[in-house]
Coordinates of C-alpha atoms in Angstrom, one line a residue:
X1 CA 27.4 31.9 3.0
X2 CA 23.5 32.1 1.9
X3 CA 21.8 31.7 -1.9
X4 CA 18.7 33.6 -3.0
X5 CA 17.1 31.0 -3.9
X6 CA 14.3 33.1 -5.8
X7 CA 13.6 36.9 -5.2
X8 CA 10.7 38.9 -4.1
X9 CA 8.1 36.1 -5.6
X10 CA 5.1 38.3 -5.0
X11 CA 5.8 42.0 -3.0
X12 CA 3.3 43.8 -4.2
X13 CA 0.8 41.0 -2.3
X14 CA -1.6 41.2 -5.7
X15 CA -3.5 38.5 -6.4
X16 CA -3.8 36.2 -9.6
X17 CA -3.9 37.6 -12.7
X18 CA -7.5 38.9 -13.2
X19 CA -8.4 38.5 -10.0
X20 CA -10.5 41.2 -8.4
X21 CA -9.5 42.6 -5.0
X22 CA -10.7 41.2 -2.1
X23 CA -12.4 43.1 1.0
X24 CA -10.1 45.2 3.6
X25 CA -9.2 43.3 6.8
X26 CA -6.4 40.8 7.6
X27 CA -7.3 37.6 6.6
X28 CA -9.3 36.3 3.3
X29 CA -8.8 32.6 1.5
X30 CA -10.7 31.5 -1.0
X31 CA -10.9 27.8 -2.3
X32 CA -9.2 27.2 -5.7
X33 CA -8.8 23.2 -5.3
X34 CA -11.5 22.5 -8.0
X35 CA -9.6 25.6 -10.2
X36 CA -6.5 24.2 -9.4
X37 CA -7.3 20.6 -10.8
X38 CA -7.0 18.9 -7.1
X39 CA -10.7 16.9 -7.7
X40 CA -9.9 13.7 -6.1
X41 CA -13.1 13.0 -3.9
X42 CA -11.2 11.2 -0.8
X43 CA -13.6 8.1 0.1
X44 CA -14.4 6.6 3.5
X45 CA -16.8 4.2 4.4
X46 CA -20.5 3.7 4.3
X47 CA -22.5 6.8 3.9
X48 CA -24.0 5.9 7.8
X49 CA -19.7 5.5 9.4
X50 CA -21.2 2.2 10.7
X51 CA -17.7 1.6 11.3
X52 CA -14.9 4.3 13.3
X53 CA -13.4 3.5 10.1
X54 CA -15.6 4.9 8.0
X55 CA -15.0 8.2 9.8
X56 CA -11.4 8.5 10.5
X57 CA -10.0 10.0 7.4
X58 CA -7.5 10.7 5.6
X59 CA -4.4 13.2 5.2
X60 CA -2.2 15.1 2.8
X61 CA 1.0 16.4 2.3
X62 CA 2.6 19.1 1.1
X63 CA 6.0 18.4 -0.6
X64 CA 8.6 19.3 -3.7
X65 CA 8.9 15.6 -4.6
X66 CA 10.6 16.5 -8.3
X67 CA 12.7 19.5 -6.1
X68 CA 11.7 21.9 -8.7
X69 CA 10.6 24.6 -6.1
X70 CA 7.2 24.5 -6.5
X71 CA 5.1 22.7 -4.3
X72 CA 3.2 19.2 -5.2
X73 CA 0.3 18.1 -3.7
X74 CA -0.1 14.6 -2.5
X75 CA -4.4 12.7 -1.0
X76 CA -4.3 9.4 0.6
X77 CA -7.2 7.8 0.0
X78 CA -9.6 5.3 1.0
X79 CA -12.3 3.3 0.6
X80 CA -16.0 3.3 -0.7
X81 CA -18.0 0.7 0.8
X82 CA -21.9 0.0 0.1
X83 CA -23.8 0.0 2.9
X84 CA -26.0 -3.2 4.4
X85 CA -29.8 -3.7 3.2
X86 CA -31.6 -2.7 6.2
X87 CA -32.2 -5.9 8.2
X88 CA -29.7 -7.2 6.6
X89 CA -28.0 -10.2 8.8
X90 CA -25.0 -9.3 10.2
X91 CA -23.1 -12.1 8.6
X92 CA -24.1 -10.4 5.1
X93 CA -21.7 -6.9 6.1
X94 CA -21.2 -4.3 3.7
X95 CA -19.6 -4.8 0.4
X96 CA -16.6 -3.0 -1.2
X97 CA -17.3 -0.8 -4.1
X98 CA -14.9 0.8 -4.9
X99 CA -10.9 1.4 -3.8
X100 CA -10.0 4.9 -3.3
X101 CA -6.5 5.9 -5.6
X102 CA -4.3 8.1 -3.6
X103 CA -3.4 11.0 -5.5
X104 CA 0.2 13.1 -6.5
X105 CA -0.7 16.5 -8.1
X106 CA 2.7 18.0 -10.3
X107 CA 2.6 21.8 -9.1
X108 CA 3.3 24.1 -12.3
X109 CA 4.3 27.2 -12.6
X110 CA 0.6 29.0 -13.4
X111 CA -0.3 28.3 -9.5
X112 CA -2.6 24.8 -10.9
X113 CA -1.6 21.5 -10.5
X114 CA -1.4 18.2 -12.8
X115 CA -2.6 14.5 -11.8
X116 CA 0.5 12.5 -12.4
X117 CA -0.5 9.9 -10.3
X118 CA -0.1 6.8 -12.5
X119 CA 2.9 8.1 -14.4
X120 CA 4.9 8.7 -10.7
X121 CA 3.1 4.9 -9.2
X122 CA 2.0 5.7 -6.0
X123 CA -1.8 5.2 -6.3
X124 CA -1.6 3.1 -2.9
X125 CA -1.4 -0.7 -3.9
X126 CA -5.4 -1.2 -3.5
X127 CA -4.6 -0.1 0.3
X128 CA -7.7 1.7 2.2
X129 CA -5.6 4.7 3.3
X130 CA -4.6 6.7 6.2
X131 CA -1.6 9.7 6.1
X132 CA 1.2 10.0 5.1
X133 CA 4.5 11.5 6.4
X134 CA 7.2 12.6 4.3
X135 CA 11.1 12.0 4.5
X136 CA 14.1 11.3 2.5
X137 CA 14.3 7.9 4.5
X138 CA 17.7 7.4 2.3
X139 CA 19.3 10.8 2.0
X140 CA 19.7 10.1 -1.1
X141 CA 17.9 14.0 -1.9
X142 CA 14.6 13.3 -3.0
X143 CA 11.6 13.3 -0.7
X144 CA 9.8 10.1 0.1
X145 CA 6.3 9.2 1.1
X146 CA 5.3 6.3 3.9
X147 CA 1.5 6.0 3.7
X148 CA -0.2 3.8 6.5
X149 CA -3.6 3.0 6.5
X150 CA -5.8 0.2 7.1
X151 CA -3.2 -3.0 6.2
X152 CA 0.3 -3.0 4.9
X153 CA 2.4 0.3 5.4
X154 CA 3.4 1.3 2.1
X155 CA 6.8 3.0 1.8
X156 CA 7.5 4.5 -1.9
X157 CA 10.9 5.7 -2.0
X158 CA 11.5 8.7 -5.3
X159 CA 13.8 7.1 -7.7
X160 CA 14.1 10.7 -8.9
X161 CA 13.4 10.0 -11.8
X162 CA 9.6 11.0 -12.0
X163 CA 8.6 7.4 -10.2
X164 CA 8.5 5.7 -7.3
X165 CA 8.8 1.8 -5.5
X166 CA 7.3 0.8 -2.8
X167 CA 9.4 -0.9 -0.7
X168 CA 7.9 -1.5 2.3
X169 CA 8.1 -4.4 2.2
X170 CA 12.0 -5.5 1.6
X171 CA 12.1 -3.0 4.6
X172 CA 10.4 -4.9 7.2
X173 CA 8.6 -2.0 7.8
X174 CA 5.0 -2.9 6.9
X175 CA 3.0 -4.2 9.6
X176 CA -0.2 -5.1 8.8
X177 CA -3.1 -3.3 10.5
X178 CA -5.3 -0.1 11.1
X179 CA -2.1 2.6 11.4
X180 CA -2.6 6.1 11.5
X181 CA 0.4 8.7 12.4
X182 CA 3.5 8.6 11.9
X183 CA 6.8 10.5 11.9
X184 CA 9.9 10.0 10.7
X185 CA 12.8 11.1 13.1
X186 CA 16.4 10.3 13.9
X187 CA 15.8 9.2 17.2
X188 CA 19.6 8.0 18.2
X189 CA 21.6 10.6 16.9
X190 CA 23.1 8.8 14.3
X191 CA 22.3 10.4 11.1
X192 CA 19.6 8.3 9.8
X193 CA 16.0 8.6 10.2
X194 CA 14.3 5.9 12.3
X195 CA 10.2 5.3 12.1
X196 CA 7.6 5.6 14.7
X197 CA 3.9 4.6 13.9
X198 CA 0.8 5.0 16.4
X199 CA -1.7 2.7 15.5
X200 CA -5.7 2.5 16.9
X201 CA -7.5 -0.4 17.2
X202 CA -7.0 -3.9 16.5
X203 CA -10.0 -5.0 14.0
X204 CA -10.0 -7.2 10.6
X205 CA -11.3 -6.4 7.6
X206 CA -14.9 -8.3 8.1
X207 CA -15.2 -6.7 11.6
X208 CA -15.6 -3.5 8.9
X209 CA -17.2 -4.9 7.0
X210 CA -19.8 -6.4 9.5
X211 CA -20.3 -3.3 11.3
X212 CA -23.3 -1.6 12.7
X213 CA -24.7 1.7 14.5
X214 CA -24.9 -0.5 18.4
X215 CA -23.9 2.5 20.8
X216 CA -26.9 4.4 22.0
X217 CA -25.4 8.0 21.3
X218 CA -26.8 10.2 24.3
X219 CA -30.2 8.2 23.6
X220 CA -31.2 9.6 20.5
X221 CA -29.7 8.1 18.1
X222 CA -27.7 4.8 17.9
X223 CA -24.1 5.1 16.1
X224 CA -21.0 3.3 15.9
X225 CA -19.4 1.5 18.3
X226 CA -16.3 2.5 19.9
X227 CA -13.4 2.9 20.7
X228 CA -14.3 1.9 24.1
X229 CA -14.8 -0.8 24.1
X230 CA -12.9 -2.1 20.8
X231 CA -8.9 -3.5 21.2
X232 CA -6.2 -0.5 21.0
X233 CA -3.5 -1.5 18.7
X234 CA 0.4 -1.7 20.0
X235 CA 2.3 1.3 18.0
X236 CA 5.9 0.4 16.3
X237 CA 9.2 1.8 16.6
X238 CA 11.5 0.8 13.9
X239 CA 15.4 1.7 13.9
X240 CA 17.2 2.5 10.4
X241 CA 20.0 0.7 10.6
X242 CA 22.1 3.8 7.6
X243 CA 18.8 3.7 5.3
X244 CA 18.6 0.3 3.8
X245 CA 16.8 -1.9 5.8
X246 CA 14.4 -1.2 9.5
X247 CA 14.4 -3.4 12.4
X248 CA 11.7 -3.2 15.1
X249 CA 12.9 -2.2 18.2
X250 CA 9.9 -0.6 20.3
X251 CA 10.5 -2.3 23.3
X252 CA 14.4 -2.4 23.2
X253 CA 13.9 1.9 22.6
X254 CA 11.3 2.3 25.2
X255 CA 8.7 3.0 22.7
X256 CA 6.2 0.5 24.0
X257 CA 2.3 0.9 23.5
X258 CA 1.9 -0.5 27.2
X259 CA -1.7 1.0 27.0
X260 CA -2.7 -0.1 24.0
X261 CA -3.7 3.6 23.5
X262 CA -6.4 4.7 20.5
X263 CA -3.2 6.0 18.4
X264 CA -3.9 9.0 16.0
X265 CA -1.4 12.1 15.4
X266 CA 2.9 11.7 15.8
X267 CA 5.0 14.6 16.0
X268 CA 8.9 14.6 16.8
X269 CA 10.4 17.3 18.5
X270 CA 12.9 18.8 20.8
X271 CA 10.4 19.5 24.0
X272 CA 12.5 20.2 26.6
X273 CA 15.4 21.9 23.7
X274 CA 17.9 19.7 25.1
X275 CA 19.3 18.6 21.4
X276 CA 17.8 15.8 21.3
X277 CA 14.5 14.1 19.0
X278 CA 11.9 13.5 21.7
X279 CA 7.6 12.7 21.0
X280 CA 5.0 12.9 21.3
X281 CA 1.6 11.1 20.4
X282 CA -1.7 12.4 20.8
X283 CA -4.7 9.2 21.4
X284 CA -7.8 8.9 21.4
X285 CA -9.8 8.3 25.1
X286 CA -6.5 7.5 26.6
X287 CA -3.5 9.7 27.8
X288 CA -1.3 11.0 25.5
X289 CA 2.5 10.6 25.2
X290 CA 5.3 12.5 25.7
X291 CA 8.1 10.0 25.0
X292 CA 11.7 12.3 26.7
X293 CA 14.3 11.6 24.1
X294 CA 17.3 10.0 27.2
X295 CA 20.3 10.9 24.6
X296 CA 21.6 6.7 24.1
X297 CA 18.6 5.6 21.7
X298 CA 16.0 5.0 24.8
X299 CA 13.4 6.7 25.7
X300 CA 10.2 7.0 29.3
X301 CA 7.1 8.4 28.7
X302 CA 6.4 11.4 30.9
X303 CA 3.5 12.6 30.0
X304 CA 1.5 12.8 33.1
X305 CA 4.2 14.4 35.0
X306 CA 5.5 16.5 32.3
X307 CA 1.8 18.0 32.2
X308 CA 1.4 17.6 28.2
X309 CA -1.1 13.8 28.8
X310 CA -4.6 15.6 30.7
X311 CA -6.5 18.3 30.8
X312 CA -6.2 20.8 33.3
X313 CA -9.0 18.9 35.4
X314 CA -6.9 15.3 35.5
X315 CA -8.9 14.0 33.0
X316 CA -8.2 11.7 29.5
X317 CA -10.1 13.6 26.4
X318 CA -10.0 12.2 23.1
X319 CA -7.4 13.6 20.7
X320 CA -7.1 13.6 17.2
X321 CA -5.0 15.6 16.2
X322 CA -1.3 17.8 17.1
X323 CA 0.0 21.2 16.5
X324 CA 3.5 21.9 17.6
X325 CA 4.4 26.0 17.7
X326 CA 6.4 28.7 20.3
X327 CA 2.6 30.1 20.3
X328 CA 3.2 32.0 23.0
X329 CA 6.3 33.5 21.9
X330 CA 8.8 33.2 24.7
X331 CA 11.1 30.6 23.5
X332 CA 9.2 27.3 24.1
X333 CA 7.7 24.9 21.9
X334 CA 3.7 24.6 22.9
X335 CA 1.9 21.6 22.2
X336 CA -2.2 22.1 20.7
X337 CA -4.0 18.8 20.2
X338 CA -7.2 18.8 19.1
X339 CA -10.6 16.6 21.0
X340 CA -14.0 15.8 20.3
X341 CA -16.8 17.4 20.3
X342 CA -18.2 19.6 23.5
X343 CA -15.0 19.8 25.0
X344 CA -12.2 22.2 24.3
X345 CA -9.6 21.6 21.9
X346 CA -6.0 21.8 24.0
X347 CA -3.6 24.5 24.6
X348 CA -0.2 22.4 26.6
X349 CA 2.4 26.0 27.0
X350 CA 5.8 25.1 27.0
X351 CA 7.0 26.3 30.4
X352 CA 10.7 25.3 29.3
X353 CA 12.0 22.2 30.3
X354 CA 9.9 19.9 28.5
X355 CA 7.2 21.1 31.1
X356 CA 3.4 22.4 29.9
X357 CA 0.3 23.9 31.6
X358 CA -3.1 23.3 30.7
X359 CA -3.9 26.9 29.0
X360 CA -6.6 26.6 26.9
X361 CA -9.0 28.6 29.0
X362 CA -6.7 31.8 29.3
X363 CA -5.8 31.7 25.7
X364 CA -9.6 31.6 24.4
X365 CA -8.6 28.4 22.5
X366 CA -10.9 26.1 24.7
X367 CA -14.4 28.1 24.4
X368 CA -13.4 28.5 20.8
X369 CA -13.3 25.5 19.9
X370 CA -15.4 23.5 22.4
X371 CA -18.8 22.8 19.9
X372 CA -17.4 21.6 17.1
X373 CA -15.4 18.5 16.2
X374 CA -11.7 18.9 15.2
X375 CA -8.8 16.9 13.6
X376 CA -6.3 18.7 11.8
X377 CA -4.8 21.7 12.7
X378 CA -1.5 24.0 12.5
X379 CA 0.6 26.7 13.7
X380 CA 1.1 29.1 11.4
X381 CA 1.5 33.5 10.6
X382 CA -1.6 33.5 8.2
X383 CA -1.9 37.2 8.5
X384 CA 2.4 37.8 8.3
X385 CA 2.5 39.9 11.9
X386 CA 4.7 37.7 13.5
X387 CA 2.9 35.4 15.6
X388 CA 1.0 32.1 15.3
X389 CA -2.3 32.3 14.3
X390 CA -4.2 28.2 14.6
X391 CA -6.1 26.9 11.8
X392 CA -8.2 23.8 13.0
X393 CA -10.1 21.5 10.2
X394 CA -13.4 20.3 12.2
X395 CA -16.0 17.6 11.2
X396 CA -18.2 15.2 13.3
X397 CA -18.0 11.2 13.1
X398 CA -22.0 11.0 13.1
X399 CA -24.1 12.1 10.6
X400 CA -27.1 10.8 12.4
X401 CA -27.0 13.5 14.7
X402 CA -28.3 15.8 11.9
X403 CA -31.1 14.2 13.1
X404 CA -30.9 16.2 16.1
X405 CA -28.5 20.0 15.1
X406 CA -29.6 21.9 18.2
X407 CA -28.9 19.3 20.5
X408 CA -25.8 17.2 19.0
X409 CA -24.4 19.7 16.5
X410 CA -24.2 19.0 13.0
X411 CA -21.8 16.1 11.0
X412 CA -20.2 18.6 8.0
X413 CA -18.8 21.4 10.4
X414 CA -16.6 25.1 9.4
X415 CA -13.3 24.6 9.9
X416 CA -11.7 27.0 12.5
X417 CA -9.2 29.8 12.0
X418 CA -8.2 32.0 15.4
X419 CA -6.2 35.0 15.3
X420 CA -3.1 35.3 17.8
X421 CA -3.8 38.7 19.3
X422 CA -1.0 39.0 21.9
X423 CA -1.3 35.8 23.0
X424 CA -5.1 35.4 23.1
X425 CA -6.6 34.0 20.6
X426 CA -10.1 34.7 18.8
X427 CA -12.2 33.3 16.8
X428 CA -12.1 35.2 13.4
X429 CA -14.4 32.5 10.9
X430 CA -16.3 34.7 9.8
X431 CA -14.2 38.3 8.6
X432 CA -11.5 34.8 6.8
X433 CA -13.2 34.8 3.7
X434 CA -15.5 32.4 1.4
X435 CA -13.0 29.1 2.2
X436 CA -14.0 29.2 5.2
X437 CA -18.1 29.2 4.5
X438 CA -18.2 25.9 3.2
X439 CA -19.0 23.5 5.7
X440 CA -17.4 19.4 5.0
X441 CA -16.5 16.7 7.3
X442 CA -13.1 17.8 6.9
X443 CA -10.6 15.5 8.6
X444 CA -6.8 15.9 7.6
X445 CA -4.8 19.4 7.7
X446 CA -1.5 20.8 5.7
X447 CA 0.0 24.4 5.4
X448 CA 2.7 25.6 2.7
X449 CA 3.0 28.1 0.9
X450 CA 2.2 26.8 -3.3
X451 CA 2.1 29.7 -5.0
X452 CA 5.0 31.1 -3.6
X453 CA 3.6 34.0 -3.0
X454 CA 5.1 34.6 0.6
X455 CA 1.6 34.0 2.6
X456 CA 0.9 30.1 4.1
X457 CA -1.6 28.8 2.1
X458 CA -4.0 25.6 3.8
X459 CA -5.1 21.9 2.2
X460 CA -7.5 20.3 3.6
X461 CA -9.4 16.8 3.2
X462 CA -12.7 16.3 3.8
X463 CA -14.8 13.0 3.5
X464 CA -16.6 11.4 0.8
X465 CA -15.9 15.0 -0.7
X466 CA -12.8 16.4 -2.9
X467 CA -10.0 18.5 -0.8
X468 CA -9.9 22.4 -0.4
X469 CA -7.1 24.0 -1.5
X470 CA -7.7 27.6 0.5
X471 CA -5.7 30.0 -1.1
X472 CA -4.6 33.1 1.4
X473 CA -5.4 36.2 -0.7
X474 CA -4.0 38.7 2.0
X475 CA -1.3 37.4 3.6
X476 CA 1.6 38.6 2.1
X477 CA 0.5 42.7 2.3
X478 CA 3.6 42.3 5.4
X479 CA 6.3 41.2 5.3
X480 CA 8.5 37.5 5.3
X481 CA 10.4 35.1 5.0
X482 CA 10.7 31.6 4.1
X483 CA 14.1 29.1 4.6
X484 CA 15.2 26.8 2.3
X485 CA 17.8 24.4 4.3
X486 CA 20.0 22.5 2.1
X487 CA 22.6 19.3 3.3
X488 CA 25.0 18.9 0.6
X489 CA 24.7 15.7 -0.3
X490 CA 22.4 14.5 2.3
X491 CA 19.0 14.4 3.0
X492 CA 16.4 16.4 0.8
X493 CA 14.5 17.8 4.2
X494 CA 16.3 18.1 7.1
X495 CA 14.5 16.9 10.3
X496 CA 15.4 17.6 12.8
X497 CA 16.6 21.4 11.7
X498 CA 15.5 24.1 13.6
X499 CA 15.2 28.1 12.2
X500 CA 14.9 31.0 14.8
X501 CA 14.9 34.2 13.1
X502 CA 15.0 37.7 14.6
X503 CA 13.5 40.2 13.0
X504 CA 11.9 43.6 14.1
X505 CA 12.2 43.4 17.6
X506 CA 10.9 39.8 18.2
X507 CA 12.7 36.6 17.8
X508 CA 11.2 33.2 16.1
X509 CA 11.8 29.4 16.4
X510 CA 10.7 27.1 13.6
X511 CA 11.4 23.4 12.9
X512 CA 11.5 20.8 10.3
X513 CA 9.7 17.8 10.9
X514 CA 8.2 14.8 9.2
X515 CA 4.5 13.4 10.4
X516 CA 2.4 16.5 12.0
X517 CA -1.2 18.1 12.2
X518 CA -3.4 14.7 11.8
X519 CA -1.7 12.1 9.9
X520 CA -0.5 14.9 7.2
X521 CA 2.9 16.7 6.5
X522 CA 3.1 20.0 5.7
X523 CA 5.4 22.7 3.2
X524 CA 9.0 21.9 4.9
X525 CA 10.4 25.4 4.7
X526 CA 10.0 27.2 7.3
X527 CA 7.8 30.5 6.7
X528 CA 8.5 33.4 9.0
X529 CA 5.7 36.3 9.0
X530 CA 8.0 39.5 9.9
X531 CA 5.2 42.5 10.4
X532 CA 7.0 46.0 9.1
X533 CA 10.4 44.7 9.2
X534 CA 12.3 45.1 6.1
X535 CA 14.9 42.9 7.2
X536 CA 15.7 40.1 9.2
X537 CA 18.9 41.3 12.0
X538 CA 19.9 37.3 12.1
X539 CA 18.9 34.2 10.6
X540 CA 20.1 30.7 12.8
X541 CA 19.9 27.1 11.1
X542 CA 20.6 24.6 13.8
X543 CA 20.9 21.8 11.6
X544 CA 20.6 18.2 13.6
X545 CA 23.6 17.6 14.1
X546 CA 24.2 20.4 16.5
X547 CA 26.3 22.6 14.6
X548 CA 24.9 26.6 13.5
X549 CA 24.8 28.2 9.6
X550 CA 24.6 32.3 10.6
X551 CA 23.6 34.7 8.1
X552 CA 23.1 38.7 9.3
X553 CA 20.9 40.9 7.9
X554 CA 19.5 39.0 5.5
X555 CA 16.5 41.3 2.7
X556 CA 12.7 40.3 3.4
X557 CA 10.4 38.9 0.7
X558 CA 11.7 36.7 -0.6
X559 CA 12.8 32.9 0.3
X560 CA 16.1 31.8 0.5
X561 CA 18.4 29.3 1.2
X562 CA 20.8 28.4 3.5
X563 CA 23.2 25.1 3.0
X564 CA 25.2 23.6 5.5
X565 CA 29.1 24.1 5.9
X566 CA 28.5 27.9 3.9

């Protein structure tokens, strides 16, 4: 049975009341963060970024923490440091000026947000934050928040009354260190959500505070040292025992980070389409990992021979973020990793069966991403034409390069929007509206339909600046369908669920995940652009246990709810 959670929310495709219609074109985004009430500055260490922790930045999430049908926003924050005086001895170090507070913004009916951080008790416990993964880890019907960072992990359990409590210590997942990307997923097929947490480098707070720019960058400037020359920190895998506690099962599960790679982004998905969830880890300057699920709760690392660990020349790249989706439209999941400046970000085309090849050059993605330094990313159908476009957050890590823009580029950069045109991606940033005109050093990125108007909006975090909330003002000119998936009496977000929609002669697939992009989390409601189709021929939901719920002849331009067992 299909339940219509909402009828046509914005069938006319008009903009917000009183706003003038944007000029003609396929894309038009406007930054409405300040006007919507989202104004928290996300701090990132010292202005000079003398340590890599200063420049790594933070993530963000779209979620519906109060289950009112409107997306809320969570922003992770870092610390603000005061730089050491010029010529001061290293032992004096930098000083802590401010512990940035994370922020939870509740979505309101008029499209604005209210800061509820204090009353919800989710300010971050004073830690230097990094990323956020959203999941209902205990399957009580309310989405919870895992916050990684420099220090112990924080797991905010949603109490269902608008407040949260930190249960990370009680559940055994604090794992102090510099933790980055994370993903909840059911590794064993037992119905419990397990947890993988990536880590970057092993360092102490004293080392961070004492850091100086000592690396000779292209003979022009001294910049922050690393990551080569610094010791990588091991990743962690925690197996859930009924959601009541977690046990470190990293070695037992075959997920030991043997190379001590510099881990950033994490994404769980069924890459070989065999019915269980595999795990991809984007590593900075080291080969990326693809852990294939062996179906018995153990994994085998197969990144190199599966074709998604290195570039086409066999070289490891400096990967930061990841985006997953069937961008080629052939039924196989593709992998996109964001990389350092003056290097292609890489599009690994899925060949089926868990194999990939580097198609960055032929798709146009490589040349379009060569110059900027890329971080968060997402595949989404921003113009509702039935294929996946690509958005990429950009920004360098070295402010010192601003003295040599003709050689090294600039610290603040424009984010990128790449339109999918029959499998080739074209840079349309310059014609995507004022939301893509600003320059920042951006990091985390999440996508979702925050205003429930049928098109996908974009949330981006920036170093030492407020975030961007890019409202999509033209996407809903095309037909669309959004699917909320529910398991009665189960988890609020059915992670591992895959939704397939057939409409207008095309078949599209989306999956529901926890943790994505660069240390961020997306809207858990799969969105499908349908082009000119007024009806979806079929909507097929494959639940985590392998069962299916199917509906046929589904009217478009609406949010629907598919419930397991109905």
